[in-house]
PDB file of N, CA and C in Angstrom:
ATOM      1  N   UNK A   9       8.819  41.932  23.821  1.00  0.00           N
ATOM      2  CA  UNK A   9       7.976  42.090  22.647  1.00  0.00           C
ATOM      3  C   UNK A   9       6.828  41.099  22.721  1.00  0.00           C
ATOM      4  N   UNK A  10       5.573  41.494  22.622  1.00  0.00           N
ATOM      5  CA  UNK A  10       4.395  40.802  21.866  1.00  0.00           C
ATOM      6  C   UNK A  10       4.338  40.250  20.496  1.00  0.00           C
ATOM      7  N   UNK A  11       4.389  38.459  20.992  1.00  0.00           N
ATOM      8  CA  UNK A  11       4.398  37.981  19.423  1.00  0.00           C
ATOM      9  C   UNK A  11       2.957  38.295  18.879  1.00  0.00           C
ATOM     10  N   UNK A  12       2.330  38.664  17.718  1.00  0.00           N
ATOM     11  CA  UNK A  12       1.181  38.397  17.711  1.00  0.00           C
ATOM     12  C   UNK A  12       0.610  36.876  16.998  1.00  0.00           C
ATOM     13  N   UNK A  13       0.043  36.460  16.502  1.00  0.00           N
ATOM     14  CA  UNK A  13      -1.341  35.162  16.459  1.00  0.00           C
ATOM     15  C   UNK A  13      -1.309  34.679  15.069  1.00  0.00           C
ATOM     16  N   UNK A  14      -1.046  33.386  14.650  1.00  0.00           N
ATOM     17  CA  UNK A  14      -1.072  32.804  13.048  1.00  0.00           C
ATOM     18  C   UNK A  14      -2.143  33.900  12.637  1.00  0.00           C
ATOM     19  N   UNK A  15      -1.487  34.064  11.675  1.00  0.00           N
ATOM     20  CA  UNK A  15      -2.806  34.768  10.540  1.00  0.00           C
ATOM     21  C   UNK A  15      -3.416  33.879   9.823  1.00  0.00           C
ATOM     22  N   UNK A  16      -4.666  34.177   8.804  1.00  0.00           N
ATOM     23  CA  UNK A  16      -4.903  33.571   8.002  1.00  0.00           C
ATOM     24  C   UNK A  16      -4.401  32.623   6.773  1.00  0.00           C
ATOM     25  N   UNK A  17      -3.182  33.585   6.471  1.00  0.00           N
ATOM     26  CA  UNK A  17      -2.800  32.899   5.057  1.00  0.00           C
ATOM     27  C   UNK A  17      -2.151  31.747   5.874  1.00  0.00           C
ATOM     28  N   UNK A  18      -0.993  31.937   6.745  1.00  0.00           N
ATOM     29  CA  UNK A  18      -0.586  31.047   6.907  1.00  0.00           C
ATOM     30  C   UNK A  18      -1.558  29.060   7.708  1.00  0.00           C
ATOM     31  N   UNK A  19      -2.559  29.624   8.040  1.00  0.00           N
ATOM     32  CA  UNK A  19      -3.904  29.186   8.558  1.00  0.00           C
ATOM     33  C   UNK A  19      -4.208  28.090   6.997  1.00  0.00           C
ATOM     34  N   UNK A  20      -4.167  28.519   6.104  1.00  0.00           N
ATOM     35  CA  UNK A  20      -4.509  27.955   4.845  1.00  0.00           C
ATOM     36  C   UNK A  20      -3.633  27.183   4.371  1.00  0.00           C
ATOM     37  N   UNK A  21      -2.464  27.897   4.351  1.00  0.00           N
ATOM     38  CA  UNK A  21      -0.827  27.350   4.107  1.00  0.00           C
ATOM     39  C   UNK A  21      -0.855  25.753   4.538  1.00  0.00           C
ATOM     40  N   UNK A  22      -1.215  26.012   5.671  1.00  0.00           N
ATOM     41  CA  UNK A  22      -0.603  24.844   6.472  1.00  0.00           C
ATOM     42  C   UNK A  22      -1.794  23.551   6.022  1.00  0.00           C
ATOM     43  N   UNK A  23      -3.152  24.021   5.985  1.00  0.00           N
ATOM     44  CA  UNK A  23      -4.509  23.073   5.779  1.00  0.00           C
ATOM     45  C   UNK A  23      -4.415  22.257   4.481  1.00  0.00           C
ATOM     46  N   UNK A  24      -3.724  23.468   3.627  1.00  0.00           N
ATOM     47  CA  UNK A  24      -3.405  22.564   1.883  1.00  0.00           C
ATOM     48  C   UNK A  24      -2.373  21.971   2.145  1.00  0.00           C
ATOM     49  N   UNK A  25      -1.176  22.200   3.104  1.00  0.00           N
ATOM     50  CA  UNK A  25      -0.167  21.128   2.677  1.00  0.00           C
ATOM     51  C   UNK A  25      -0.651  19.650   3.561  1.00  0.00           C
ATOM     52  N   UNK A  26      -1.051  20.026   4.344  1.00  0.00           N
ATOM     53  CA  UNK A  26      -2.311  18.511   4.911  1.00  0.00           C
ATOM     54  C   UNK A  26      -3.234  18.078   4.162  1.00  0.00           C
ATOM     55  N   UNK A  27      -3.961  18.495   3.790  1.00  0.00           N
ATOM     56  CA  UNK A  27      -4.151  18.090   2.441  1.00  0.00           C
ATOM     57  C   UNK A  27      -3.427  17.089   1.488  1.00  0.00           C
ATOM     58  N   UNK A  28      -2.413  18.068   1.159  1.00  0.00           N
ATOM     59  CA  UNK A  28      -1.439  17.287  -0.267  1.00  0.00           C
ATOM     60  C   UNK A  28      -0.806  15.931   0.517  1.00  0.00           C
ATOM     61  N   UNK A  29      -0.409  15.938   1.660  1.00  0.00           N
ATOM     62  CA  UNK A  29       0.637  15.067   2.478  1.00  0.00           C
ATOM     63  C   UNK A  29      -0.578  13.578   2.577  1.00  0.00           C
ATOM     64  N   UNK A  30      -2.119  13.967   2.856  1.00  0.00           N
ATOM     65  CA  UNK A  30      -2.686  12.852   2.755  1.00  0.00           C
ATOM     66  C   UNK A  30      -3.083  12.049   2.030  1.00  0.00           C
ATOM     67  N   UNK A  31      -3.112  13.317   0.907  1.00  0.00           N
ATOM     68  CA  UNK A  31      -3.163  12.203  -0.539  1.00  0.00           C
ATOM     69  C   UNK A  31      -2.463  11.419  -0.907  1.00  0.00           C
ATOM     70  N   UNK A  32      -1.220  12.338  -0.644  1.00  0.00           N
ATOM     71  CA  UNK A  32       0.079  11.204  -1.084  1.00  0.00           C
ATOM     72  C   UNK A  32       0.193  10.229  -0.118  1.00  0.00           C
ATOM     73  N   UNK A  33      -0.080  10.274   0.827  1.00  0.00           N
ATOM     74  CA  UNK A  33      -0.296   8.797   1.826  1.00  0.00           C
ATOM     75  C   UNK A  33      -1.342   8.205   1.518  1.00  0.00           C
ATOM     76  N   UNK A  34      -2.332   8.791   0.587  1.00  0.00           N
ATOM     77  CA  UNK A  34      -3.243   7.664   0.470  1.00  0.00           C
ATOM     78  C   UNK A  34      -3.392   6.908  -1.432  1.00  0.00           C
ATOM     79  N   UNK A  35      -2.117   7.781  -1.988  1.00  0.00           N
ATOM     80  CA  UNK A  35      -1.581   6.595  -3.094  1.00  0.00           C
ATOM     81  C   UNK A  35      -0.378   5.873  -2.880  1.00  0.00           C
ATOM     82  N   UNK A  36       0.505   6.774  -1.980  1.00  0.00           N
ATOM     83  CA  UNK A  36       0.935   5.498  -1.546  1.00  0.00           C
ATOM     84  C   UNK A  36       0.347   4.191  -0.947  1.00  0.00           C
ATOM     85  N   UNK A  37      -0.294   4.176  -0.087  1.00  0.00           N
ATOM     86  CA  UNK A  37      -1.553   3.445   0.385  1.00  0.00           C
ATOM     87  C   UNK A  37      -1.746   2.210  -0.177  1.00  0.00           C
ATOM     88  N   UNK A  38      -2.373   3.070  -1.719  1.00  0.00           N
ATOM     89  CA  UNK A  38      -2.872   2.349  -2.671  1.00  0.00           C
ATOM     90  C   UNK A  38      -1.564   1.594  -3.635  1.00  0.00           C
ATOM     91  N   UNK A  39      -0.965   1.876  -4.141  1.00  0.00           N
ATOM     92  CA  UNK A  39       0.569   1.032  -4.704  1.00  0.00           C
ATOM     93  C   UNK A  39       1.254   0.080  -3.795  1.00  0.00           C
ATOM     94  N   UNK A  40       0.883   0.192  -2.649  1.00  0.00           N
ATOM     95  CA  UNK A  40       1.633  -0.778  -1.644  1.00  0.00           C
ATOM     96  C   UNK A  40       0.852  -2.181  -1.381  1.00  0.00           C
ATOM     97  N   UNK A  41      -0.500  -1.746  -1.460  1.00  0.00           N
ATOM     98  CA  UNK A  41      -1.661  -2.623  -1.629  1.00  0.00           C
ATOM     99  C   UNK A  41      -1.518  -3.449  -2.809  1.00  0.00           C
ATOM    100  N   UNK A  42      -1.552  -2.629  -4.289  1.00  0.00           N
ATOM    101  CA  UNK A  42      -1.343  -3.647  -5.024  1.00  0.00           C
ATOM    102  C   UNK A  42      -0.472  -4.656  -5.346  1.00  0.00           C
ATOM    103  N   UNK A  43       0.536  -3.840  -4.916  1.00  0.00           N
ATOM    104  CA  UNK A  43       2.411  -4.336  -4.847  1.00  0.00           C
ATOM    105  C   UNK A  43       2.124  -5.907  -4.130  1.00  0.00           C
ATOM    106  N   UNK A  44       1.463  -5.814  -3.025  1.00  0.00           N
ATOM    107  CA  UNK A  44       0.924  -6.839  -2.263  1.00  0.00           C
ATOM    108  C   UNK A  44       0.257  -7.661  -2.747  1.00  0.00           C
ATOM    109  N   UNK A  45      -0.553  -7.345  -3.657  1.00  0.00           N
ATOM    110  CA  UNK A  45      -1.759  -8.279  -3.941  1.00  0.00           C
ATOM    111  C   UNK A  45      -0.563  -8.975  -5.048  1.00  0.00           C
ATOM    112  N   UNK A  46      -0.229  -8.561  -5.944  1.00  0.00           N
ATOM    113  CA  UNK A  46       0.497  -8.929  -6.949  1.00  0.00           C
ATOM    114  C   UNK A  46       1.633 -10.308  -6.278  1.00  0.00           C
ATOM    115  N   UNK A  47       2.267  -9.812  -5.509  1.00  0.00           N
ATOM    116  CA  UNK A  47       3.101 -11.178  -4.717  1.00  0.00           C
ATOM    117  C   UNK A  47       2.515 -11.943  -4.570  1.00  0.00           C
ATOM    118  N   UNK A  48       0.997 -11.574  -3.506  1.00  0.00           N
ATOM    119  CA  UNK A  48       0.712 -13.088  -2.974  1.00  0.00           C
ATOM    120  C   UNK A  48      -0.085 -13.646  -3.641  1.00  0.00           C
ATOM    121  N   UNK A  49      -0.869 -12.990  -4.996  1.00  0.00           N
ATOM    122  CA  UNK A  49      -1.291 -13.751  -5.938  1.00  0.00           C
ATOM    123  C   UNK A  49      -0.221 -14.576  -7.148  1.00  0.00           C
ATOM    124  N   UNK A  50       0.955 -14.233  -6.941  1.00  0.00           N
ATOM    125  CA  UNK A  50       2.116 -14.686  -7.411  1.00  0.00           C
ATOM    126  C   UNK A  50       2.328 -16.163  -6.311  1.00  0.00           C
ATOM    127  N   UNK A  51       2.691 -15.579  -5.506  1.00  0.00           N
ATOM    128  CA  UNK A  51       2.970 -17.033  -4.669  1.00  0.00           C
ATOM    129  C   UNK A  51       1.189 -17.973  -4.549  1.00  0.00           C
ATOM    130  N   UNK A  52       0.558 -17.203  -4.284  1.00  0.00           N
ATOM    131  CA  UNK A  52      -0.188 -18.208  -4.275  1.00  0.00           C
ATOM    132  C   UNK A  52      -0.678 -19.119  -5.860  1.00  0.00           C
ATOM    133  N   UNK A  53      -0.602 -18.817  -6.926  1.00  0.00           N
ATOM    134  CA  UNK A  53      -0.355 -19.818  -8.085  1.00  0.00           C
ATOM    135  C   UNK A  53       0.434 -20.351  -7.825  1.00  0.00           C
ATOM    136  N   UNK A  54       1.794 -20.263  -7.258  1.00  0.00           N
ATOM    137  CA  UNK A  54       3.070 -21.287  -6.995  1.00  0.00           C
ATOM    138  C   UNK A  54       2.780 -22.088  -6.206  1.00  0.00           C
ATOM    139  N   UNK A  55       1.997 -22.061  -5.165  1.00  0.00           N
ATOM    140  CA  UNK A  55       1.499 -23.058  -4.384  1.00  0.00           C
ATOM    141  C   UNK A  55       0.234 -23.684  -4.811  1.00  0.00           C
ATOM    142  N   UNK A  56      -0.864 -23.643  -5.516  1.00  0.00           N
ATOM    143  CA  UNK A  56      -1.881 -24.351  -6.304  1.00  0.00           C
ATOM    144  C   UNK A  56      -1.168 -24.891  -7.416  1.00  0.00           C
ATOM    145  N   UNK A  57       0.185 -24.530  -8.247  1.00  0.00           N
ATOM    146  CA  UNK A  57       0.676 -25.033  -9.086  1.00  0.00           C
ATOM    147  C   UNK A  57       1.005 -27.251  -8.397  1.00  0.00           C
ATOM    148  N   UNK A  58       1.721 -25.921  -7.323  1.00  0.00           N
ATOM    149  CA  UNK A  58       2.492 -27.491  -6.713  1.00  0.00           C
ATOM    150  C   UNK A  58       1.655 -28.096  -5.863  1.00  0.00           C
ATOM    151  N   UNK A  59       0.556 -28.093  -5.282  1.00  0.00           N
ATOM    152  CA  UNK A  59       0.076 -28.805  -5.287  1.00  0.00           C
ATOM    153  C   UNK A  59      -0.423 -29.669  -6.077  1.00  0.00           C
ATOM    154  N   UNK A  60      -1.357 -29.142  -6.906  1.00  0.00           N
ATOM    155  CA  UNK A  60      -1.754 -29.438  -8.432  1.00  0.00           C
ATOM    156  C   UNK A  60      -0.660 -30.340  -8.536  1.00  0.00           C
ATOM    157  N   UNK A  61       0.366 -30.396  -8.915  1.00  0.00           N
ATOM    158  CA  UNK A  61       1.439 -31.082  -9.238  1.00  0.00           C
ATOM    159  C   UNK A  61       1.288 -32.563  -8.482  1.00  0.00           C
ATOM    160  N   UNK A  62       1.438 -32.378  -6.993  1.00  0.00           N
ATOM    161  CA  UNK A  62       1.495 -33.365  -5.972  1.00  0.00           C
ATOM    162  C   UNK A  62       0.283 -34.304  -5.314  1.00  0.00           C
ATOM    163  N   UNK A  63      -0.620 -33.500  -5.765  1.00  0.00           N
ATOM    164  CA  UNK A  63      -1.971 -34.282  -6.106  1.00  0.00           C
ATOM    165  C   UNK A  63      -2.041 -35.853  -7.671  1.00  0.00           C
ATOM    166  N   UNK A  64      -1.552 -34.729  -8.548  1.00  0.00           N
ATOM    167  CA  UNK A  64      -1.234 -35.614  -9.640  1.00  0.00           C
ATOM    168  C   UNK A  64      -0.237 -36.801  -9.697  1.00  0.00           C
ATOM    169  N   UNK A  65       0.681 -36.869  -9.179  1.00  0.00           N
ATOM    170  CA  UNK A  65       1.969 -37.886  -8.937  1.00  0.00           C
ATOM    171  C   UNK A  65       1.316 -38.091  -8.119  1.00  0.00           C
ATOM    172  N   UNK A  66       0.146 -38.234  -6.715  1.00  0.00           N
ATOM    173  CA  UNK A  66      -0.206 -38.854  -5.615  1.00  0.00           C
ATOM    174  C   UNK A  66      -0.891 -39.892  -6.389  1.00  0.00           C
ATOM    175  N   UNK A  67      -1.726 -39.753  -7.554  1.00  0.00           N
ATOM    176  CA  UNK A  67      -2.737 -40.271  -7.882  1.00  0.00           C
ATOM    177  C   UNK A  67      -2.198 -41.358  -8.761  1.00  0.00           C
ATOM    178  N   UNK A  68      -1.104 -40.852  -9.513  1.00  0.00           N
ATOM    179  CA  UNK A  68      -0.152 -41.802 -10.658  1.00  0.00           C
ATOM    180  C   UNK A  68       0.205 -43.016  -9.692  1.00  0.00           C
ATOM    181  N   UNK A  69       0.550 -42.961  -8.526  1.00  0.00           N
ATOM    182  CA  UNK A  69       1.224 -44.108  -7.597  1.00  0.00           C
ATOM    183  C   UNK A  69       0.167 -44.934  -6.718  1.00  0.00           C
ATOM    184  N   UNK A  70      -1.364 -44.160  -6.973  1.00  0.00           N
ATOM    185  CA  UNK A  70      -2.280 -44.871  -6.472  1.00  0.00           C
ATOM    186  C   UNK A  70      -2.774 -46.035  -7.488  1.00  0.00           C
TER     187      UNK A  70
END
């Protein structure tokens, strides 16, 4: 038997779900990014805290 050749619809089928699959990789993308920013702007106040801190007691003993 002769298979015959993607048709159209399925031609489309496939272009929108590439489509949908990149969007959603590109909010995921975006939530992982912020997720990120959020930590290391978290840790990084914890570390200007303590410094801040260790600057101050440096200066008390000077």
């Amino acid at each position: 038997m002769h298979r015959r050749g993607v048709g159209a619809g399925a031609i489309a089928k496939k272009k929108l779900a590439e489509a949908k699959y990149k969007e959603r990789g590109t909010v995921l993308a975006e939530d992982q990014i912020a997720q990120l920013a959020r930590v290391f702007g978290l840790r990084c106040s914890a570390l200007v805290t303590s410094i801040t801190s260790l600057v101050c007691r440096s200066l008390r003993c000077a």
